[in-house]
Tab-separated table of C-alpha atoms in Angstrom:
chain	number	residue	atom	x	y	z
Y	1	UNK	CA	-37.771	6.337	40.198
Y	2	UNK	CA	-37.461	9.587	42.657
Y	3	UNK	CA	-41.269	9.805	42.921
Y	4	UNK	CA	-40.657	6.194	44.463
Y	5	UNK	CA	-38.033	6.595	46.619
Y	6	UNK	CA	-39.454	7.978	50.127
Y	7	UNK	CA	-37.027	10.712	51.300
Y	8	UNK	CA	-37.515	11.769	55.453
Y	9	UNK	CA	-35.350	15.158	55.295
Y	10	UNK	CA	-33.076	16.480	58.737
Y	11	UNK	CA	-31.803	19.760	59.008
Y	12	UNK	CA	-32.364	23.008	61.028
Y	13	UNK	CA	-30.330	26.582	59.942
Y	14	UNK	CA	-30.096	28.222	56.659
Y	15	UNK	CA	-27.716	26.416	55.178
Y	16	UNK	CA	-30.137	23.364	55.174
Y	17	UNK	CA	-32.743	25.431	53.197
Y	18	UNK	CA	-31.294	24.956	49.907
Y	19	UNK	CA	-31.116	21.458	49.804
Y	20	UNK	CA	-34.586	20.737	50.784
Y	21	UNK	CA	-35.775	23.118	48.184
Y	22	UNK	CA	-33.805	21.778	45.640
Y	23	UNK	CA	-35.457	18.276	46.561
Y	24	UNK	CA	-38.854	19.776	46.762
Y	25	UNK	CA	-38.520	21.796	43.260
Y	26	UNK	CA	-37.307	18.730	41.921
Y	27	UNK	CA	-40.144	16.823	42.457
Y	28	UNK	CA	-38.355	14.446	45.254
Y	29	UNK	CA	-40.653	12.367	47.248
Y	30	UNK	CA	-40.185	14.141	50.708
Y	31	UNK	CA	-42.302	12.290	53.214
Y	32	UNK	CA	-41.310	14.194	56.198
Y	33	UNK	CA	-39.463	17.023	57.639
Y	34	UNK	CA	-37.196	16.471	60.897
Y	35	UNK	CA	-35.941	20.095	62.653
Y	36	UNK	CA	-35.442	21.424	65.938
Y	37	UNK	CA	-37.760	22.180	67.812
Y	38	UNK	CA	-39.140	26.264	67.750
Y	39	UNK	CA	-36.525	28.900	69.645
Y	40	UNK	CA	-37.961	30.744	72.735
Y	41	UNK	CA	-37.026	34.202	71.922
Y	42	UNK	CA	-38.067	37.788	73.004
Y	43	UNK	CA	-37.150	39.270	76.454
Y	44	UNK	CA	-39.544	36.673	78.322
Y	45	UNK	CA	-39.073	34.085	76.248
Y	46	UNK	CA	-42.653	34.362	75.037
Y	47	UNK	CA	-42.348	34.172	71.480
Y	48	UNK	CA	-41.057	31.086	69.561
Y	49	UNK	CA	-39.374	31.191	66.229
Y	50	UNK	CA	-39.405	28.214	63.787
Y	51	UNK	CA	-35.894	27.316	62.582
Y	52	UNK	CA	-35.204	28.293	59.012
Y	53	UNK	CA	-36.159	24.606	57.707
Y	54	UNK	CA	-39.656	24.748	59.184
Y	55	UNK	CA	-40.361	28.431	57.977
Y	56	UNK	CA	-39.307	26.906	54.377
Y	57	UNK	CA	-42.023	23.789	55.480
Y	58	UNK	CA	-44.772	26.676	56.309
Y	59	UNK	CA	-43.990	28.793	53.777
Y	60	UNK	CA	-44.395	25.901	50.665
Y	61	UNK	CA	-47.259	24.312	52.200
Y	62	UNK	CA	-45.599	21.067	52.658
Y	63	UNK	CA	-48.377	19.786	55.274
Y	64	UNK	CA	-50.908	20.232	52.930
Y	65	UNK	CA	-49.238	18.277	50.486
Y	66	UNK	CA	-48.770	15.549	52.852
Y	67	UNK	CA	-45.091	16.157	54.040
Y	68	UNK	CA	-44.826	15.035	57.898
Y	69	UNK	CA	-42.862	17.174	60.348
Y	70	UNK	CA	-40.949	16.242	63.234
Y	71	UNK	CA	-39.509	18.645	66.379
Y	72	UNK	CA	-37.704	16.050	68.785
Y	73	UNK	CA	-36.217	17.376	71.840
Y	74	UNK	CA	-34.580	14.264	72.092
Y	75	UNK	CA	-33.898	11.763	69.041
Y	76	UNK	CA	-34.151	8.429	71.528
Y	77	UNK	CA	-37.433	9.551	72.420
Y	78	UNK	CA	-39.398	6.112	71.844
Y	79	UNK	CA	-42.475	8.369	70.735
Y	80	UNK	CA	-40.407	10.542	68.401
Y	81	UNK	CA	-38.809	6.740	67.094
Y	82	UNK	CA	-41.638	5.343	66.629
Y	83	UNK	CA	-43.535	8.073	64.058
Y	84	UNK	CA	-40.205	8.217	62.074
Y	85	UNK	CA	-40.388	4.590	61.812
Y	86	UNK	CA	-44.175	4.626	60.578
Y	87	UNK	CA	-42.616	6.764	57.551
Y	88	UNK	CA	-41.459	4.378	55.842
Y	89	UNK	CA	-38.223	6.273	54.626
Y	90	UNK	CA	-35.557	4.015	51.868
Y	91	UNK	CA	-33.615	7.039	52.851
Y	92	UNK	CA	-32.583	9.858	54.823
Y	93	UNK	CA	-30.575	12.791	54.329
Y	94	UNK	CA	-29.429	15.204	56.994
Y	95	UNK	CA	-27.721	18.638	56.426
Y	96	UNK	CA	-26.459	20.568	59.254
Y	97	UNK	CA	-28.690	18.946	61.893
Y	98	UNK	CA	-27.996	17.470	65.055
Y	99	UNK	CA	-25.771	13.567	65.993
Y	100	UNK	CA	-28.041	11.113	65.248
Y	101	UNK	CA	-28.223	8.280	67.245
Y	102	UNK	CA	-27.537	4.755	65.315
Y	103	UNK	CA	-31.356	3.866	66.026
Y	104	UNK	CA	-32.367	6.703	63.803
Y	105	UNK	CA	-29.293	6.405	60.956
Y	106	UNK	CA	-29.573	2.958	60.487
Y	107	UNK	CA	-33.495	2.779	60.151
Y	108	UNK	CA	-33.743	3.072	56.328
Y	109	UNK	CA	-32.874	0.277	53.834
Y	110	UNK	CA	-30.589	2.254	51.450
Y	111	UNK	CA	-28.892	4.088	54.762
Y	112	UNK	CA	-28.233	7.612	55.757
Y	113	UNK	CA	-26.237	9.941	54.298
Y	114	UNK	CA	-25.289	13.537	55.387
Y	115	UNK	CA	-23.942	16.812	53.566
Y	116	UNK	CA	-20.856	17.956	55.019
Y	117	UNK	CA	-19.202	21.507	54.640
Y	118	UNK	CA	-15.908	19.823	54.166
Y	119	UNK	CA	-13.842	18.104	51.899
Y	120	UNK	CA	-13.456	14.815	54.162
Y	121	UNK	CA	-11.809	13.198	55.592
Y	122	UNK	CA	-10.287	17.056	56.202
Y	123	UNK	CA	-12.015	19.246	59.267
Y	124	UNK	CA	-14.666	16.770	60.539
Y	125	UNK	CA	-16.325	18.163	62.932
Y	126	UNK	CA	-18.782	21.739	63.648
Y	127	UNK	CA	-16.981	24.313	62.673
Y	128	UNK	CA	-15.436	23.197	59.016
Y	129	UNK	CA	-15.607	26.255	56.861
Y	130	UNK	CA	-14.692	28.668	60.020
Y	131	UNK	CA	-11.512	26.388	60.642
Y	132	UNK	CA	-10.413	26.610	56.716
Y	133	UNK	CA	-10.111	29.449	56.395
Y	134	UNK	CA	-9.018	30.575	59.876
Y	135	UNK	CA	-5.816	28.081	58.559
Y	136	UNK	CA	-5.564	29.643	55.297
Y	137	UNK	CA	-6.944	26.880	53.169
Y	138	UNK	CA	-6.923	27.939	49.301
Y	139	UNK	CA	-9.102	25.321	48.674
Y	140	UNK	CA	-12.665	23.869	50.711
Y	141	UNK	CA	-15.829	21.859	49.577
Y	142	UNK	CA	-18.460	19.413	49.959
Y	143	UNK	CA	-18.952	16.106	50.730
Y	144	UNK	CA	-21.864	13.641	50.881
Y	145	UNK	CA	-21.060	10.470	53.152
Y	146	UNK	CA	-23.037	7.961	54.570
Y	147	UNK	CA	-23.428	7.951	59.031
Y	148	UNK	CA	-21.777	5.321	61.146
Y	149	UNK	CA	-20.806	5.113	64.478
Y	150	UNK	CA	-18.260	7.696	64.649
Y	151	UNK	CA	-18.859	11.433	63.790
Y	152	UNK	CA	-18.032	12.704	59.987
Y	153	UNK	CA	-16.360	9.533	59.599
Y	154	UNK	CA	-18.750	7.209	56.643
Y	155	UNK	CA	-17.467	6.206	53.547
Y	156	UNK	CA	-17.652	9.175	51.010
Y	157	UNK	CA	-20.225	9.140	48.242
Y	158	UNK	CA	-19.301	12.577	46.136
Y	159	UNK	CA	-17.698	15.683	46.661
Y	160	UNK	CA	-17.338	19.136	44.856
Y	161	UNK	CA	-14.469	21.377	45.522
Y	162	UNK	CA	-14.219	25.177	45.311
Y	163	UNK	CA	-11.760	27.652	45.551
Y	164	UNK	CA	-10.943	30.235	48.525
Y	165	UNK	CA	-9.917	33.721	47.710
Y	166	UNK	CA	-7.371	35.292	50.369
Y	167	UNK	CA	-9.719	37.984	51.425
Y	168	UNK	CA	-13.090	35.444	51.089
Y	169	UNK	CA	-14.664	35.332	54.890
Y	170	UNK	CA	-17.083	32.537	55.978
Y	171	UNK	CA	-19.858	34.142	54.979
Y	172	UNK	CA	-18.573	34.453	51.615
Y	173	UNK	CA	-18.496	30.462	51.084
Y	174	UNK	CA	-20.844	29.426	53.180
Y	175	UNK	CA	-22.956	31.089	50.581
Y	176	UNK	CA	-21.772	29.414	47.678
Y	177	UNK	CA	-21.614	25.866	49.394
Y	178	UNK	CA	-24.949	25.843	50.461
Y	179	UNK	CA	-26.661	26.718	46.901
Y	180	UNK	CA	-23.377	23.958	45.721
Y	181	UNK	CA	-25.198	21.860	48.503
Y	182	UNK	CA	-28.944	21.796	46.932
Y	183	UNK	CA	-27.550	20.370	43.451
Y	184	UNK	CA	-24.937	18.225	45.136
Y	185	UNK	CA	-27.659	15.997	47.616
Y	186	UNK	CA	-30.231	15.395	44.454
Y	187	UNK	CA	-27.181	14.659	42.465
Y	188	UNK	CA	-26.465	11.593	45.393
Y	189	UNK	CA	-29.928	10.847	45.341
Y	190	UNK	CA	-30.101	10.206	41.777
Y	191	UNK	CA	-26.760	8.073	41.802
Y	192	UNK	CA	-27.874	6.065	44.611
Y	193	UNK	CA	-31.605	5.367	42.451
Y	194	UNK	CA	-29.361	4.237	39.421
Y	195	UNK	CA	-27.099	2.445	41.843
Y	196	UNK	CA	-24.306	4.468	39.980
Y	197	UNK	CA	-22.421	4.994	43.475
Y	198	UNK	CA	-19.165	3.578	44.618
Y	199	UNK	CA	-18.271	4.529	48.563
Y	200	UNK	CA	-14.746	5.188	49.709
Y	201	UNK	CA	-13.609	4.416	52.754
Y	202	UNK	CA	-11.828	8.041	54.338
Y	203	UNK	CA	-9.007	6.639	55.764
Y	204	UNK	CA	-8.804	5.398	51.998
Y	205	UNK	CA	-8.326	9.084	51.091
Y	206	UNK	CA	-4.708	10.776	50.826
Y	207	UNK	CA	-5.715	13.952	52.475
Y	208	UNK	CA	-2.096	14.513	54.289
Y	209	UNK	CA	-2.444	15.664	58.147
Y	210	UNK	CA	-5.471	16.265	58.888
Y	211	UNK	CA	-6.882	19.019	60.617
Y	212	UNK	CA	-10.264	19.177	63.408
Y	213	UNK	CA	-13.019	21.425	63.124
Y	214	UNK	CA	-14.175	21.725	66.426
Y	215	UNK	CA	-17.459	23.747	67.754
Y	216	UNK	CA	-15.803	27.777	68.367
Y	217	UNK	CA	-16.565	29.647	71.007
Y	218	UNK	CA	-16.339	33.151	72.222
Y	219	UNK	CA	-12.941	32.444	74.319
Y	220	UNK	CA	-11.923	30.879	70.595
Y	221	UNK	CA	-12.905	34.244	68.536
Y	222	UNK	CA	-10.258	36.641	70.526
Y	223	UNK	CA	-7.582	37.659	68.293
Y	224	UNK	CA	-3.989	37.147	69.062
Y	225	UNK	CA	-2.368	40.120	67.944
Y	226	UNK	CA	1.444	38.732	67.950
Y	227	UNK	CA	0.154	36.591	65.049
Y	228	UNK	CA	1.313	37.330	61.383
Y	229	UNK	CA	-0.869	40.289	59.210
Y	230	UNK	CA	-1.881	37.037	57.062
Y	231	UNK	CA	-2.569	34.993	60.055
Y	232	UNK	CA	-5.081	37.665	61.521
Y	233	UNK	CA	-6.137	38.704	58.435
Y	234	UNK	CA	-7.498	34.885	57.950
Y	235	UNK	CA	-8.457	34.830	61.289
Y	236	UNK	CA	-10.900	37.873	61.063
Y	237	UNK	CA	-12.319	36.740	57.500
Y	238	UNK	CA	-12.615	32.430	59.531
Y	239	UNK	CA	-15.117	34.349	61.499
Y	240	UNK	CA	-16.980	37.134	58.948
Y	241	UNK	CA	-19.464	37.658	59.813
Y	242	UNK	CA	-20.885	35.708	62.790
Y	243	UNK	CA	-19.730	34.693	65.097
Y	244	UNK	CA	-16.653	37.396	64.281
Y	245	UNK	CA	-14.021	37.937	65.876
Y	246	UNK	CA	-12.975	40.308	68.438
Y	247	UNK	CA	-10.455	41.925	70.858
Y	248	UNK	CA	-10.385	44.896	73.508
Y	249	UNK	CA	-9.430	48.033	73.247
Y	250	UNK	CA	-7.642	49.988	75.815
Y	251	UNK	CA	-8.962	53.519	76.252
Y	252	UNK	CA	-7.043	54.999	79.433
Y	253	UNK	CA	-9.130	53.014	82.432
Y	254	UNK	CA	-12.198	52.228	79.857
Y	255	UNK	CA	-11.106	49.403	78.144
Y	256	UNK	CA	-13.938	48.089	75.350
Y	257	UNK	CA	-14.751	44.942	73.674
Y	258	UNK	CA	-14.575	45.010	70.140
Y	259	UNK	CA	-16.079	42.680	66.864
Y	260	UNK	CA	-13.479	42.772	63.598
Y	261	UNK	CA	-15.053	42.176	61.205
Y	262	UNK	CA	-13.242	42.740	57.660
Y	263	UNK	CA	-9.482	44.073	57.310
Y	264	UNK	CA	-6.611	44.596	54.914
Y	265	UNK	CA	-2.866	43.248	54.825
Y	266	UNK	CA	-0.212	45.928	54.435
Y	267	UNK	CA	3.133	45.600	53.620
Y	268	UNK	CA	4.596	48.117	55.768
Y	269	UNK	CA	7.414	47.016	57.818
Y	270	UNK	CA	6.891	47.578	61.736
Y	271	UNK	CA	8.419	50.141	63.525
Y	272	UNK	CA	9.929	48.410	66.571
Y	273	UNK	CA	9.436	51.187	69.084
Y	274	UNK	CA	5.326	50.078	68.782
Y	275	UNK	CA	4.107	47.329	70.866
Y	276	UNK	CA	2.016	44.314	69.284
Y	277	UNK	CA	-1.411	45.755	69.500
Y	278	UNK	CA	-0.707	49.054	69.018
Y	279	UNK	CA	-3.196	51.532	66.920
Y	280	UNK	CA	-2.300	53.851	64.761
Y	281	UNK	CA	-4.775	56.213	63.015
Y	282	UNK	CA	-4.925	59.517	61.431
Y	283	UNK	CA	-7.829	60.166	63.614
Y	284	UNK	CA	-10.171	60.491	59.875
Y	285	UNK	CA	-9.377	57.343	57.382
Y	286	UNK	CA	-7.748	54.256	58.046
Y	287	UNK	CA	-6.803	52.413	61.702
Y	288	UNK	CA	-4.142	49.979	61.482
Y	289	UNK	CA	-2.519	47.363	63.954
Y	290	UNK	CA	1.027	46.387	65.104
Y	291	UNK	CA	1.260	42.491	64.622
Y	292	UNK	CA	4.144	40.309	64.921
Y	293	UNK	CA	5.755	41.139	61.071
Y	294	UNK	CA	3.737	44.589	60.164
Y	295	UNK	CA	0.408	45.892	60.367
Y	296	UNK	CA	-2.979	45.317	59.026
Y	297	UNK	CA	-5.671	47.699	58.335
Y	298	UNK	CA	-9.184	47.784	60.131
Y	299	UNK	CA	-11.959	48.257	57.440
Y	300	UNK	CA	-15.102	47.628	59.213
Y	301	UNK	CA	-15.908	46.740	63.362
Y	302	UNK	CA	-18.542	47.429	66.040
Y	303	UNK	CA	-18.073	48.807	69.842
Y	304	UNK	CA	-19.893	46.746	72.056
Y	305	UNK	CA	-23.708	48.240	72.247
Y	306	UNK	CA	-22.686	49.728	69.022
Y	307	UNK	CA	-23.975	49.186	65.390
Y	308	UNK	CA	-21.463	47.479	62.700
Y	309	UNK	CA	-19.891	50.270	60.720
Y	310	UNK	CA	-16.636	51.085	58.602
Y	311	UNK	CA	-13.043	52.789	59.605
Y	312	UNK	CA	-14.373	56.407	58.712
Y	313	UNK	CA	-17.764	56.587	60.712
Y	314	UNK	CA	-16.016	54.510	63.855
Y	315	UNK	CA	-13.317	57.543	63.988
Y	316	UNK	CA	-15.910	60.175	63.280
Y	317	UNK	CA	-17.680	59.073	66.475
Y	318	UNK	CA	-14.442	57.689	68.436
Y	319	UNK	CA	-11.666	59.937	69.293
Y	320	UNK	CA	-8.194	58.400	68.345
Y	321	UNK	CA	-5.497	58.389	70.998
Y	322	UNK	CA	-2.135	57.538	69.994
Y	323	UNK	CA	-2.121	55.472	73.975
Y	324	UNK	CA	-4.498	53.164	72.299
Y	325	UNK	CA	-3.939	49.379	72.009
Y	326	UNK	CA	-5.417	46.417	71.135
Y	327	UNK	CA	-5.121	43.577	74.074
């Protein structure tokens, strides 16, 4: 029975939300709540900001009904150990949280298993949904697996697959994955009560070559404009909206950084004369880009310092000159 089974919860951004909620609403018994510890923010550093899982714990008044929470700085901490222990979890279940050391994954008796923006054993690792569609994937998903050893690499327990439309960005499908997510980890739950489950090994999977998802950084989010229009275009929309991508614009000895964060293929055919990078504008309505096989159209992007606006407002307030280029 689910009221039975005691269920200690790990996760930390939004994405993670979801699936607690949907074990909370469906009257899962959550016994505690494991999340990162509170975010110094403000200009000193004097205000600290609960990550999205805890506000969900404070805002449902999980404490009061009992529901322990946990904010390790570190997860070999013997104190930190030792209270998860005294939980008493059968299971746990972790959603975009942290690498859990095998003390912690292996302490409940049916296991750990994790929700994974992925169809695995394709892009373990970070950064999943950024990296499909940065390569164009038609096609992502989820996947529940239980931990081992090495990262993203347990045998699967269930997936659910989803289409990618060609101008989709992250943001797009991280949406739908995570509300895919809630319905998907009480679904596993419920299969592993019934004992209705039947683990696959991944390297059991025909998934082809597979492809990494590592952790992107800022250096990774600078477009190459000698790319294909299709391969920026996916590039741009891997990276919608955070952490988006970007690239500098040349402005006589003023060069400026700048986010992209939603264009538009075109099928115009490149006038050779124009450098890769170059803009072209009518100085009112549209802003378009030399790349390696044609040009693609800048809908929406933000001057550093600047706010996030479209095509129309950025030339309003930027002059167009026909020296500028992208770099």
């Amino acid at each position: 029975m689910k009221k039975d089974l005691r269920i200690v919860y790990m996760g930390t951004p939004d994405f993670a939300v979801e699936s607690l909620k949907a074990l909370v609403d469906g009257g899962y018994n959550v016994v505690g709540v494991i999340t990162m510890p509170d975010k110094a923010i403000g200009r000193h550093g004097s205000v600290l900001q609960p990550s999205p899982v805890k506000q969900f714990y404070l805002d449902n008044g999980l404490e009061e009904k009992g529901v322990k929470l946990l904010q390790p700085e570190k997860l070999k901490d013997e104190a930190f150990i030792g209270e998860l222990r005294a939980l008493e979890a059968d299971i746990q279940i972790v959603v975009a949280f942290r690498m859990l050391p095998e003390v912690v994954w292996n302490m409940p008796r049916l296991g750990t298993f994790n929700l994974h923006a992925s169809l695995l054993p394709q892009y373990r690792g970070a950064a999943p949904l950024n990296w499909a569609i940065i390569n164009g994937d038609e096609e992502t998903g989820i996947t529940t697996f239980f931990l081992k050893h090495e990262i993203d690499t347990g045998k699967i327990i269930q997936q659910v697959r989803i289409p990618i439309g060609e101008n989709d960005n992250v943001g797009d499908i991280h949406d739908r994955l995570m509300m895919l997510g809630g319905k998907l980890v009480t679904e596993t739950v419920d299969n592993i009560i019934a004992g209705n489950i039947n683990p696959i090994e991944q390297d059991e999977v025909d998934a082809g070559e597979l492809r990494p998802a590592p952790k992107i950084f800022h250096d990774t989010c600078r477009i190459d404009w000698n790319m294909s229009v299709k391969k920026v275009h996916d590039f741009v929309r891997g990276l919608s909206p955070y952490p988006a991508a970007w690239t500098t614009l040349t402005v006589g000895e003023k060069p400026v950084d700048v986010k992209i964060y939603e264009t538009e293929k075109t099928d115009e055919t490149p006038q050779d004369e124009l450098p890769i990078g170059a803009v072209v504008s009518d100085g009112k309505n549209y802003l378009k880009v030399r790349c390696k096989d044609g040009f693609i159209n800048i809908l929406t992007l933000q001057i550093a310092g600047k706010k996030r606006m479209g095509v129309v407002d950025f030339l309003r307030g930027f002059k167009y000159e026909k020296s500028m280029q992208f770099v």
